[in-house]
Every structure is written in structure tokens, then in C-alpha cells.
Amino acid sequence: MNVLYHLTVLPPQMPEAEALSQEIEALRQTYAGDLIYLNPNRQAIGRIPRICFGFHRLLEIRRREARIALHHFYNPDPFPFPVLRFLRRPIVYTVSSGLAANQPIPAFFRRLAWVTVPDERSLTQLRAAGIDNSSVVRAGVDISRFSHAPRPTGDEIRLLMGSAPWTEAQFASKGVDALLAAARQEPRLHLIFLWRGVLTNQMVARVQKLGLQKQVTVLNRLVDVNQILADVHAAIALADGPGIVKSYPHSLLDSLAAGKPVLVSRAIPMADYVAEMGCGEVVEEITTAAILGSVERLLAAYPARMAAAQRVGKKDFTQEAMVESYGRIYRSLTGAD
């Protein structure tokens, strides 16, 4: 089976560290196919709106359709890209960051072959909008890359954040500024940020302005995440609303795979899972007080939270399960064995 994968983001500077690139690469190892980036803004003179995405490659895509069984299209939100109306093969549309509360669902989605979302909150909204050709596909990570290390010793409280901002506004919406403020208030707090080559100077300037050079480490290179996780208490992902980060951020799944608990914003759908399984703490708001309060709750219950992370981390979010979930959809749409 040959699948053509589509991404609407700009090509990442470090694809090996970017979650969707990793997911698509895992799928391509099982289902042969190429990856096409539909966002033309890296080469364009002036900003091109996303309503136009993909048209600069439409003729190429139409030629490729003779050799593929279907299209698999990834986008953070349910945007009805007009270029999709010109494709002739079945389209699987993955809403990679899930749905915001009460988000309108385009009627065009009823014409798609299938729609996937990463969480149950989003699926409930799709079904309420009459999009019955839909299902949840949980994110998955390569659990073989991770091993468990015990709780770090010493007085420091060490947290890892992997969801780096893509825009200036996301320093606030992804909680980076609030985390830095928390570190300034709590001298025991040490933060490790995994960066991806975007807005690095802006991040370093913030750290220096606040005088946090001894408490904050910014790793702007490919690293062994398992090695980093061995030296932290937990991973953290923050957002002031759904759709800003993936519903199940890969940095948190990596942490669970390594048997380390997580801290996650209530707005991120993974918060429901974390609360149910007890494998971390939920951060109710992106404020200094809420972050520090969740850290204290985590430390107070740390043995139980770490035990829960070890229990669920290597069984609920495997890459194999993710690949097979999409495989069932592909087979159902193409009649392939």
C-alpha cells in the first residue's frame, strides 16, 4: 500500500526532534509513501495565507495519485483546505492537536474518507457535529529508546519541557514565561528546555534578563532524551487552550515511557488521562502559583506518581499500536489485506 503524507507546517529544522515528523516516519516504514510539505511560505515573497496552501504543488500531487492508494493529511486544527477538493484518492485527515471547546467543524469534513483525532474530547465533538467517519488514534512513541532511572537526589527540583514555542506569542501561551517566573520565585527549581532552532536568541535573552542562567538550561541541539529524563523528576507541558500543543504531547509520552511522571495543563486533553491514571499532576492555570502548587503536590506524592508512570508508560502509547490503528483505517478504505 502506498500512502502520500501531507504536512501543513514548514519543514522543521530538526525533524528528528519533531513529533509529527517522527510519527510519519514510523508510518512510512510500514506503509510505503512520500511526504509533501504544503506550506509555501519558506520560499515565498510575502506571506501566503493557508487557504492557498498546496496549490503550488497540486499538479505534482495529481501526477502522484496514479501510484498511491490514499492521502494522509496532517493539520493541527480542522481547517478545510480548498486544495483537498481537487484530490481524487481517499483522504484521511488527522487533526493533530485536537479540537478546542465548541470549535466549529466544517461541513466539508463529511466528504472526507476518514477523520482522526488524538483524544476522546475531540471525538465527542466530531460525532456531535455528525462526523461519523471518525475515530481516536492515540499518539505513540518508540518505547525501546527509554529506560527508567530512579528519582534524582539532592534538593533541586528538575523539570523537562519539550514543547518549544514556534512564535513569540507562544512564550506566553505555552507557559514558558510562567515557568521562568516560577523558577525566579523558587530557587530549587531547575528547568531544562529542549529547543528546535526557532526563537533561540529570544529564549536566551529571557533567561539572561531574569538572571536565571544557573537554573535554566536550553538545549538547542539533538540530544538523547532518555539520558536527559534520567536526571529529572518530571516532564511538563503547558498550554492556555487546546490546539496549541498536541493533545498527547510526545515529550510527556517520552517521560512516561521512561517511568517519570508528568505535569500537564488542564486545557490539554491528556490531563484527563493523567488524572485518571495518577501518573502526574494537572496544572489548573498557567500562573506561577498554579505551577508551583502542582510541583509541590507532585513531590508530596512522588513515589505513587512514579510507580503509576512506570505502570502505564510502556503499554498505553506504543508506536506499534499507533501504526496499527492507522493501518486498520487504511485497509478499511482501500480493501487491502
Coordinates of C-alpha atoms in Angstrom, one line a residue, residues 28-227:
R28 CA 6.4 5.2 6.2
Q29 CA 8.5 2.3 7.5
T30 CA 5.3 0.1 7.2
Y31 CA 3.3 1.8 4.5
A32 CA 5.5 3.0 1.7
G33 CA 5.0 6.6 0.7
D34 CA 6.4 10.1 0.4
L35 CA 6.0 13.2 2.5
I36 CA 5.0 16.5 1.0
Y37 CA 5.0 19.9 2.7
L38 CA 2.1 22.1 1.6
N39 CA 3.2 25.4 3.3
P40 CA 4.9 27.6 0.6
N41 CA 6.0 30.3 3.0
R42 CA 9.7 29.4 3.3
Q43 CA 10.2 30.2 -0.4
A44 CA 7.5 32.8 -0.9
I45 CA 8.0 36.6 -1.2
G46 CA 5.3 37.9 1.3
R47 CA 3.1 35.7 3.5
I48 CA 0.8 33.3 1.7
P49 CA -2.5 32.6 3.7
R50 CA -3.2 28.9 4.4
I51 CA -6.3 28.9 2.3
C52 CA -3.8 28.8 -0.6
F53 CA -1.6 26.0 0.8
G54 CA -0.9 23.2 -1.5
F55 CA -1.9 24.7 -4.8
H56 CA 1.8 25.3 -5.7
R57 CA 2.2 21.5 -5.7
L58 CA -1.2 20.4 -7.0
L59 CA 0.0 19.3 -10.4
E60 CA 2.7 17.2 -8.8
I61 CA 0.2 15.7 -6.3
R62 CA -2.2 14.8 -9.1
R63 CA 0.6 13.0 -11.0
R64 CA 1.5 11.0 -7.9
E65 CA -2.1 9.9 -7.5
A66 CA -1.6 7.3 -10.1
R67 CA 0.8 5.5 -7.8
I68 CA -0.9 5.8 -4.4
A69 CA -3.9 4.3 -2.6
L70 CA -4.8 7.3 -0.4
H71 CA -3.7 10.6 1.1
H72 CA -2.9 11.1 4.8
F73 CA -3.2 14.8 5.7
Y74 CA -2.0 16.3 9.0
N75 CA -3.0 19.6 10.3
P76 CA -3.3 20.9 13.9
D77 CA -6.9 22.1 13.6
P78 CA -9.9 21.2 11.4
F79 CA -9.3 23.7 8.6
P80 CA -11.0 22.9 5.2
F81 CA -8.0 23.5 2.9
P82 CA -9.5 24.1 -0.6
V83 CA -6.7 22.1 -2.3
L84 CA -8.2 18.9 -0.8
R85 CA -11.3 19.3 -3.0
F86 CA -9.1 18.6 -6.0
L87 CA -7.7 15.3 -4.9
R88 CA -9.1 12.1 -6.3
R89 CA -7.9 9.5 -3.9
P90 CA -9.4 8.9 -0.4
I91 CA -8.2 11.4 2.3
V92 CA -7.5 10.6 5.9
Y93 CA -7.4 13.9 7.8
T94 CA -5.6 13.9 11.2
V95 CA -6.4 16.8 13.4
S96 CA -3.1 16.5 15.2
S97 CA -3.7 19.0 18.1
G98 CA -7.4 18.1 18.7
L99 CA -10.3 20.4 18.9
A100 CA -10.9 23.4 21.1
A101 CA -14.1 23.5 23.1
N102 CA -17.2 24.4 20.9
Q103 CA -14.9 24.6 17.8
P104 CA -17.0 24.7 14.6
I105 CA -16.5 21.7 12.4
P106 CA -16.5 22.4 8.6
A107 CA -19.3 20.6 6.7
F108 CA -16.5 19.6 4.2
F109 CA -15.3 17.1 6.8
R110 CA -18.3 14.9 5.9
R111 CA -16.8 14.5 2.4
L112 CA -13.5 13.1 3.8
A113 CA -12.9 9.4 3.8
W114 CA -11.9 9.5 7.5
V115 CA -11.0 11.9 10.2
T116 CA -8.8 11.1 13.2
V117 CA -8.3 12.9 16.4
P118 CA -5.9 12.2 19.3
D119 CA -8.3 12.3 22.2
E120 CA -11.8 11.4 23.3
R121 CA -12.9 15.1 24.0
S122 CA -12.3 15.8 20.3
L123 CA -14.1 12.7 19.1
T124 CA -17.2 13.6 21.1
Q125 CA -17.3 16.9 19.3
L126 CA -16.8 15.4 15.9
R127 CA -19.6 12.9 16.5
A128 CA -21.9 15.7 17.8
A129 CA -21.3 17.5 14.6
G130 CA -22.4 14.5 12.5
I131 CA -18.8 13.4 11.5
D132 CA -19.3 9.7 12.0
N133 CA -16.4 8.7 9.8
S134 CA -14.0 9.4 12.6
S135 CA -12.0 7.8 15.4
V136 CA -9.4 8.3 18.0
V137 CA -5.8 7.4 17.2
R138 CA -3.5 7.7 20.2
A139 CA 0.0 9.1 19.7
G140 CA 2.8 6.6 20.1
V141 CA 6.5 6.6 20.9
D142 CA 9.3 4.2 20.3
I143 CA 9.4 2.8 23.9
S144 CA 12.6 0.8 23.1
R145 CA 14.5 4.1 23.4
F146 CA 13.7 4.6 27.0
S147 CA 14.7 3.1 30.3
H148 CA 13.8 4.0 33.9
A149 CA 16.2 5.8 36.3
P150 CA 15.4 6.5 39.9
R151 CA 14.4 9.8 41.4
P152 CA 17.2 12.4 41.3
T153 CA 19.0 13.0 44.6
G154 CA 19.6 16.4 46.1
D155 CA 17.4 19.4 46.8
E156 CA 16.9 20.6 43.2
I157 CA 13.5 20.1 41.5
R158 CA 14.3 19.3 37.9
L159 CA 11.7 19.6 35.2
L160 CA 12.0 19.0 31.4
M161 CA 9.9 20.9 28.9
G162 CA 10.0 19.8 25.3
S163 CA 7.2 21.8 23.6
A164 CA 9.2 24.8 22.5
P165 CA 7.4 27.8 21.0
W166 CA 7.1 28.4 17.3
T167 CA 6.0 32.0 17.6
E168 CA 6.7 34.9 20.1
A169 CA 3.1 34.7 21.3
Q170 CA 3.7 31.1 22.4
F171 CA 6.2 32.1 25.1
A172 CA 3.0 33.0 27.0
S173 CA 0.5 30.5 25.6
K174 CA 2.9 27.6 26.1
G175 CA 3.7 28.7 29.6
V176 CA 7.4 29.4 29.1
D177 CA 7.2 32.8 30.6
A178 CA 5.2 31.5 33.6
L179 CA 7.8 28.7 34.1
L180 CA 10.7 31.2 34.1
A181 CA 8.8 33.3 36.7
A182 CA 8.3 30.2 38.8
A183 CA 12.0 29.5 38.7
R184 CA 12.8 33.0 39.8
Q185 CA 10.4 32.6 42.8
E186 CA 11.6 29.1 43.7
P187 CA 15.4 28.8 43.7
R188 CA 15.3 25.0 44.0
L189 CA 13.6 24.8 40.6
H190 CA 15.8 23.9 37.7
L191 CA 14.3 23.9 34.2
I192 CA 15.6 22.1 31.1
F193 CA 14.2 23.2 27.8
L194 CA 14.6 21.2 24.6
W195 CA 14.7 23.8 21.8
R196 CA 14.4 23.3 18.0
G197 CA 16.4 26.0 16.4
V198 CA 13.5 28.5 16.4
L199 CA 13.5 31.7 18.6
T200 CA 16.6 30.6 20.4
N201 CA 18.0 34.1 20.8
Q202 CA 14.7 35.3 22.3
M203 CA 14.7 32.4 24.8
V204 CA 18.4 33.0 25.8
A205 CA 17.6 36.8 26.2
R206 CA 14.7 36.0 28.6
V207 CA 16.9 33.7 30.7
Q208 CA 19.6 36.3 31.0
K209 CA 17.2 39.2 31.7
L210 CA 15.8 37.3 34.7
G211 CA 19.2 36.2 35.9
L212 CA 18.3 32.5 35.7
Q213 CA 21.5 31.2 33.9
K214 CA 22.2 28.8 36.9
Q215 CA 18.6 27.5 37.0
V216 CA 17.7 27.2 33.3
T217 CA 19.4 25.0 30.6
V218 CA 18.4 25.5 27.0
L219 CA 19.5 22.5 24.8
N220 CA 19.3 23.7 21.2
R221 CA 20.6 20.5 19.6
L222 CA 19.6 16.9 19.2
V223 CA 20.0 15.1 22.5
D224 CA 19.5 11.6 24.0
V225 CA 16.1 12.3 25.6
N226 CA 16.3 9.2 27.7
Q227 CA 19.6 10.4 29.2

